[in-house]
Coordinates of C-alpha atoms in Angstrom, one line a residue:
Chain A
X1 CA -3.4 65.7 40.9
X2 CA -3.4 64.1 44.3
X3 CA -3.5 60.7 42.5
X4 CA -0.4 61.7 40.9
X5 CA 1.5 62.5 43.7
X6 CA 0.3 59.5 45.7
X7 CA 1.0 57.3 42.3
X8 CA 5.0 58.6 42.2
X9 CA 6.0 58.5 45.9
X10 CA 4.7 55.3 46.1
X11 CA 6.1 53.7 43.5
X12 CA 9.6 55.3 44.6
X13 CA 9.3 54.4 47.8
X14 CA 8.1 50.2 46.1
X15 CA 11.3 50.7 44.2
X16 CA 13.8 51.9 46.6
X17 CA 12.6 49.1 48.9
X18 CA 12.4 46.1 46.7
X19 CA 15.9 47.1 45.7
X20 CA 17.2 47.1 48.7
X21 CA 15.6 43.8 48.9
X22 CA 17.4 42.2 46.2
X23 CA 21.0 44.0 46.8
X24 CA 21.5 43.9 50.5
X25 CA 23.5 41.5 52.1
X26 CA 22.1 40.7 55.1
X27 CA 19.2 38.8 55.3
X28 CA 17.2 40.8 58.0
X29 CA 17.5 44.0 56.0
X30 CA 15.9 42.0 53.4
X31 CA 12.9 40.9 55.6
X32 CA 12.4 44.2 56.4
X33 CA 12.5 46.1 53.4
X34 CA 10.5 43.4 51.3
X35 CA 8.0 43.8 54.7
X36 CA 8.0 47.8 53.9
X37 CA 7.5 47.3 50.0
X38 CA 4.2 44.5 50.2
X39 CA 2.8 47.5 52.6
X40 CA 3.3 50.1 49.7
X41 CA 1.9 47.9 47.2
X42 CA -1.3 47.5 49.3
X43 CA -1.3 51.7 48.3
X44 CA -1.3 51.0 44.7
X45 CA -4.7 48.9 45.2
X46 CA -6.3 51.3 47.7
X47 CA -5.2 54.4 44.4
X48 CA -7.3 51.6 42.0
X49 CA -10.2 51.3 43.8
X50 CA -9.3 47.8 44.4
X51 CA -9.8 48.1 48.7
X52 CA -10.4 44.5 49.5
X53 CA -7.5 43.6 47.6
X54 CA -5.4 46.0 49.4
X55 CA -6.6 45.0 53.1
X56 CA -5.7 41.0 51.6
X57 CA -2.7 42.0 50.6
X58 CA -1.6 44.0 54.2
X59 CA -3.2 41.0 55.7
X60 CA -2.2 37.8 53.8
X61 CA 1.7 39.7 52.9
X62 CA 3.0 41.8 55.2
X63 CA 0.9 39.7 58.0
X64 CA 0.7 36.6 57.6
X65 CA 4.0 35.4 55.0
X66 CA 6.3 37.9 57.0
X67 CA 5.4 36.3 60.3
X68 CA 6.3 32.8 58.5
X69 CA 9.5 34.5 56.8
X70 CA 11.0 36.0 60.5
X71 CA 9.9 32.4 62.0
X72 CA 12.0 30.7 59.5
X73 CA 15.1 32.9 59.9
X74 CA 15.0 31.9 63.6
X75 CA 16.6 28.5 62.2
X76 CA 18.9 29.9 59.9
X77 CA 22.3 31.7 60.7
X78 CA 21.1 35.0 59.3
X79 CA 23.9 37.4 61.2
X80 CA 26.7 36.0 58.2
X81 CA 26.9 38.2 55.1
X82 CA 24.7 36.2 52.5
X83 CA 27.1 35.0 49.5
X84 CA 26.6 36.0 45.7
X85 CA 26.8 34.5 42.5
X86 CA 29.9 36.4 41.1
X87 CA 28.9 36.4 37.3
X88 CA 28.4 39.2 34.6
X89 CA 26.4 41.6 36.4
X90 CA 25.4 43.6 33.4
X91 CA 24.3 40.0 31.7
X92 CA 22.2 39.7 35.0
X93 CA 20.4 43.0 34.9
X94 CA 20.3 43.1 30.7
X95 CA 18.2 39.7 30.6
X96 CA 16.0 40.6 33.6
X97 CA 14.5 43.9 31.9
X98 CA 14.4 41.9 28.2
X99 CA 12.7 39.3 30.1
X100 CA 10.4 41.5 32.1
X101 CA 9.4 43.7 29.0
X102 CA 8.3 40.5 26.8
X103 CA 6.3 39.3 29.7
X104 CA 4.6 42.7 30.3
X105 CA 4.2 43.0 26.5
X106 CA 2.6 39.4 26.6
X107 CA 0.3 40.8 29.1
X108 CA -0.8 44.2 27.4
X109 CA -0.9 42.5 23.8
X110 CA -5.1 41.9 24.0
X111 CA -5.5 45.1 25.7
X112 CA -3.5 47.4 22.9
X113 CA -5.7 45.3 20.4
X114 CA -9.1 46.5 22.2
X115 CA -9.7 43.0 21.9
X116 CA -11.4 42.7 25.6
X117 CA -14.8 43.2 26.8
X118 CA -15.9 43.5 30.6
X119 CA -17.2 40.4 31.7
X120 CA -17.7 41.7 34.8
X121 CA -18.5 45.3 35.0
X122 CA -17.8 47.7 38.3
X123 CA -20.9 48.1 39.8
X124 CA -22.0 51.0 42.0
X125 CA -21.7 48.4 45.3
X126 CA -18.8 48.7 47.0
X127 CA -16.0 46.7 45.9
X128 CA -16.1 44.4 48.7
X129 CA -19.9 43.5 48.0
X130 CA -18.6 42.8 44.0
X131 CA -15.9 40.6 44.6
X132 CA -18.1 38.4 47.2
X133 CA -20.8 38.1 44.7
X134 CA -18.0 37.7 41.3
X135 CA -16.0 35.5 43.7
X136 CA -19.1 33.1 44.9
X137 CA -20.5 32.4 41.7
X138 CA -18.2 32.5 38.4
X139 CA -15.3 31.9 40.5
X140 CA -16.7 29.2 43.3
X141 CA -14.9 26.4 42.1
X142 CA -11.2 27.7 41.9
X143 CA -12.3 28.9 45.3
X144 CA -12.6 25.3 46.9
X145 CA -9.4 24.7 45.0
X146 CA -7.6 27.4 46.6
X147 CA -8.7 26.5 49.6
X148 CA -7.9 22.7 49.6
X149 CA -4.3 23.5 48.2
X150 CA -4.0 25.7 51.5
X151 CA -5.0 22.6 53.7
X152 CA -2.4 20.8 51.7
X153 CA 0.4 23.0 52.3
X154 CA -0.4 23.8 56.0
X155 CA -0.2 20.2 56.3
X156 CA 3.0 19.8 54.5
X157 CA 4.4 22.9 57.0
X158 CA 3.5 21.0 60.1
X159 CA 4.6 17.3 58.7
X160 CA 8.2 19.0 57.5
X161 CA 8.6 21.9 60.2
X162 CA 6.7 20.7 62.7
X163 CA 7.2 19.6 66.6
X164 CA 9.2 16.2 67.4
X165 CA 11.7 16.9 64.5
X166 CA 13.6 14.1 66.3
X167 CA 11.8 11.4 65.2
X168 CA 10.9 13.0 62.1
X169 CA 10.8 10.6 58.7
X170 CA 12.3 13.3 57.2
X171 CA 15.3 14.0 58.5
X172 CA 16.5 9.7 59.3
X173 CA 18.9 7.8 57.5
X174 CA 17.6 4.3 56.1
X175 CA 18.7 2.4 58.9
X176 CA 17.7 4.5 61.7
X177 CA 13.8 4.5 60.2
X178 CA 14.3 0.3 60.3
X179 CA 15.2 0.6 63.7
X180 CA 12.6 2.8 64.6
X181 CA 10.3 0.3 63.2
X182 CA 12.0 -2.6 64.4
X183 CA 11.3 -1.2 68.0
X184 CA 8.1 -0.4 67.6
X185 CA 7.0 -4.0 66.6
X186 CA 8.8 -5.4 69.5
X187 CA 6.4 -6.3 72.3
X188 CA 7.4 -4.3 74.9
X189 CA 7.2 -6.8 77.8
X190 CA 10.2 -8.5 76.1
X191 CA 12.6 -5.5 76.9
Chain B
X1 CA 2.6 63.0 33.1
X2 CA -0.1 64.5 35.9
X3 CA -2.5 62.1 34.7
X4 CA -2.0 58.9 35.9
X5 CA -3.2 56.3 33.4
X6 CA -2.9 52.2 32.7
X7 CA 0.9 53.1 30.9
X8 CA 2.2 54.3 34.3
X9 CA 1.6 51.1 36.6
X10 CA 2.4 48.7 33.2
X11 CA 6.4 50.3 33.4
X12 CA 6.0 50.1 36.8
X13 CA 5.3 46.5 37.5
X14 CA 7.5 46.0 34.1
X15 CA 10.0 47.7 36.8
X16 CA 9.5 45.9 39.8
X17 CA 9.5 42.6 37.6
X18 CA 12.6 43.1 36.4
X19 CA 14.4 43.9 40.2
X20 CA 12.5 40.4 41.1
X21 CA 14.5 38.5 38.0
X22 CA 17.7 40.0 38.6
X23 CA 17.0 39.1 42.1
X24 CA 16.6 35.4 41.2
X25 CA 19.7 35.4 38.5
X26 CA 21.9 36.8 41.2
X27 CA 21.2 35.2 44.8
X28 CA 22.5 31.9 46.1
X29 CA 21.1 31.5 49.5
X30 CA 17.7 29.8 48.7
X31 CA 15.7 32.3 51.8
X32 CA 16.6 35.0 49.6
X33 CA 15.7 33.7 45.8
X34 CA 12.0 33.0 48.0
X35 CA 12.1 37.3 48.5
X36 CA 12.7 37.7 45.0
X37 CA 9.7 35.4 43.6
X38 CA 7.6 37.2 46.3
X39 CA 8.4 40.7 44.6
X40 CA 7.9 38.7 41.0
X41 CA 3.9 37.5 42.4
X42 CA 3.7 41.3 43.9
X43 CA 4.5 43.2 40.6
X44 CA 2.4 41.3 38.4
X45 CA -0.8 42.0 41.1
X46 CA 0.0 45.5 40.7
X47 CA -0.6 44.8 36.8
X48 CA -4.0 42.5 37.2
X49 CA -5.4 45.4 39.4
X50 CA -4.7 47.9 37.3
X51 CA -6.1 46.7 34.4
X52 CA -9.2 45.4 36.2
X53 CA -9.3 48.8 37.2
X54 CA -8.9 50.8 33.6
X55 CA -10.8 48.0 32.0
X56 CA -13.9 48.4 34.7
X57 CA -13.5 44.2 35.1
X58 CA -13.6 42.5 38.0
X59 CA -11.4 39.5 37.1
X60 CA -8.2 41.0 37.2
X61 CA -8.4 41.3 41.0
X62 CA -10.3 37.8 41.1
X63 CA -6.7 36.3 39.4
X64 CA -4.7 38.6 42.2
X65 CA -6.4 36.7 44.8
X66 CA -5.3 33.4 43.6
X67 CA -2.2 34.8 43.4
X68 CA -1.9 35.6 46.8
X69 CA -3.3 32.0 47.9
X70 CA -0.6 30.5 45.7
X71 CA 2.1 32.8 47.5
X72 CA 1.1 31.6 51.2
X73 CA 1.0 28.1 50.3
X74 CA 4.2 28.5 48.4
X75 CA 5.9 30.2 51.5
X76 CA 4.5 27.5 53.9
X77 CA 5.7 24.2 52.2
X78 CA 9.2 26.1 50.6
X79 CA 10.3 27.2 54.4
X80 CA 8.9 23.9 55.8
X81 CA 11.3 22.0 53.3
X82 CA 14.1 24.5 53.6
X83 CA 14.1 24.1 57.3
X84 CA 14.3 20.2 56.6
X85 CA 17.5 21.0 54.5
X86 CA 19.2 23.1 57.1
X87 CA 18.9 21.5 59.9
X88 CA 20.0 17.8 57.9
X89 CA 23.3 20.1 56.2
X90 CA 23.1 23.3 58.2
X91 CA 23.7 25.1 54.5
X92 CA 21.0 26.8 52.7
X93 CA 23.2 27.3 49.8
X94 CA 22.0 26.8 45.8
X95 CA 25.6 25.6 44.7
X96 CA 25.3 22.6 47.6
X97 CA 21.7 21.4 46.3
X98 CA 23.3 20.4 43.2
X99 CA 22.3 17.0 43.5
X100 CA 18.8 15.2 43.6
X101 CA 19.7 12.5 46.1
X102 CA 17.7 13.1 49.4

């Protein structure tokens, strides 16, 4: 009963803000609405039983890739109204479902079957204690992965966003990266 | 309709999904095409948790994980590069990034 109600308002409330998300046209209603949704999705995980994933996902979203979001916008002009594609909006939304639906069907296909087994039955631990000891063992090695592909992209944020932007490699012309060079080799007591 | 089983959060994340895609088809500044995959990544978690949940499987929740890792990372080098962009053309729009040329 209680899982019912809990299940409907929050997927309203997911809906309503993800849709605001996607039609509004200014960007900072956006942040904020997509912000409000990730938060309401954590709910959805806490209903499944599924608690670390919800605290992750409060953390890693609505922390941690909302921070990064609002930081970016800081560069952008985000007070102008954000321009649309004008096309056939009924195309738009009539491919969207059909493509949603097959992938969701794609998804379900081996379950409808009864084709699947659990590899990795619920325990009676809690869930946090499961997914350390499922995540540590079957899944150590995409772990690492995971974890090395974070080191590369933090290192790609500071190389591309980071401090000194004015003598970034990124954003020079040809010539003025010779020149740079050119000045570097020079001996300075020559100057 | 009171009892709340694996049906329910499939049409929802089938929902959610679909506001994502029409989200990418329809938006031309890039800052907000990165919202819409976000709320793509977001509804199929919803999905891999509820079937790890129905199903009594842990793995569903293991794949939401790296999902999640593959969002932040996503978010860190896709702002890092779109910052690049709009500070060399001070335009973050899809129609001006026709071409390849850096």
């Amino acid at each position: 009963m209680f899982e019912a109600i809990a299940f409907y308002l929050f997927a309203f409330l997911t809906i309503a803000m993800f849709y605001i998300t996607v039609t509004t046209s200014q960007a900072l209603y956006a942040l904020t609405a997509l912000a409000a949704g990730m938060i309401f999705i954590s709910a959805f995980f806490f209903i499944l039983g599924a608690d670390f994933l919800g605290a992750v996902q409060i953390v890693v979203y609505s922390g941690a890739v909302m921070a990064l979001y609002a930081f970016g916008m800081m560069f952008f002009d985000t007070t102008r109204e954000v321009q649309e594609k004008k096309g056939n909006q009924y195309l738009v939304v009539g491919l969207a479902t059909i493509s949603a639906v097959l992938a969701v069907l794609i998804f379900s296909a081996p379950i409808i079957s009864d084709n699947i087994t659990a590899l990795y039955p619920v325990g009676t631990h809690g869930n946090t204690q499961e997914v350390g000891m499922v995540l540590f063992t079957k899944y150590l090695v995409p772990f690492e992965v995971a974890a090395v592909m974070l080191l590369v992209a933090m290192i790609a944020g500071i190389v591309l966003a980071g401090k000194k932007m004015d003598e970034s490699l990124t954003l020079m012309t040809e010539e003025e990266i010779k020149d740079m060079r050119a000045e570097k080799m020079r001996p300075k007591d020559l100057k | 309709m009171i009892e709340i089983g694996l049906n329910h959060y499939l049409v929802l994340s089938t929902i959610l999904f679909a506001i994502g895609l029409v989200g990418v088809m329809k938006r031309k500044n890039l800052l907000m095409l990165f919202f819409a995959t976000e709320i793509l990544l977001n509804s199929v978690n919803i999905s891999f948790a509820a079937i790890s949940h129905y199903y009594g499987d842990l793995t569903g929740q293991m794949f939401a994980f790296f999902v999640i890792a593959i969002a932040a990372s996503e978010v860190a080098v896709g702002l890092g590069l779109l910052i690049v962009w709009h500070k060399r053309y001070n335009n973050i729009d899809l129609d001006f990034m026709t071409r390849m040329k850096g």
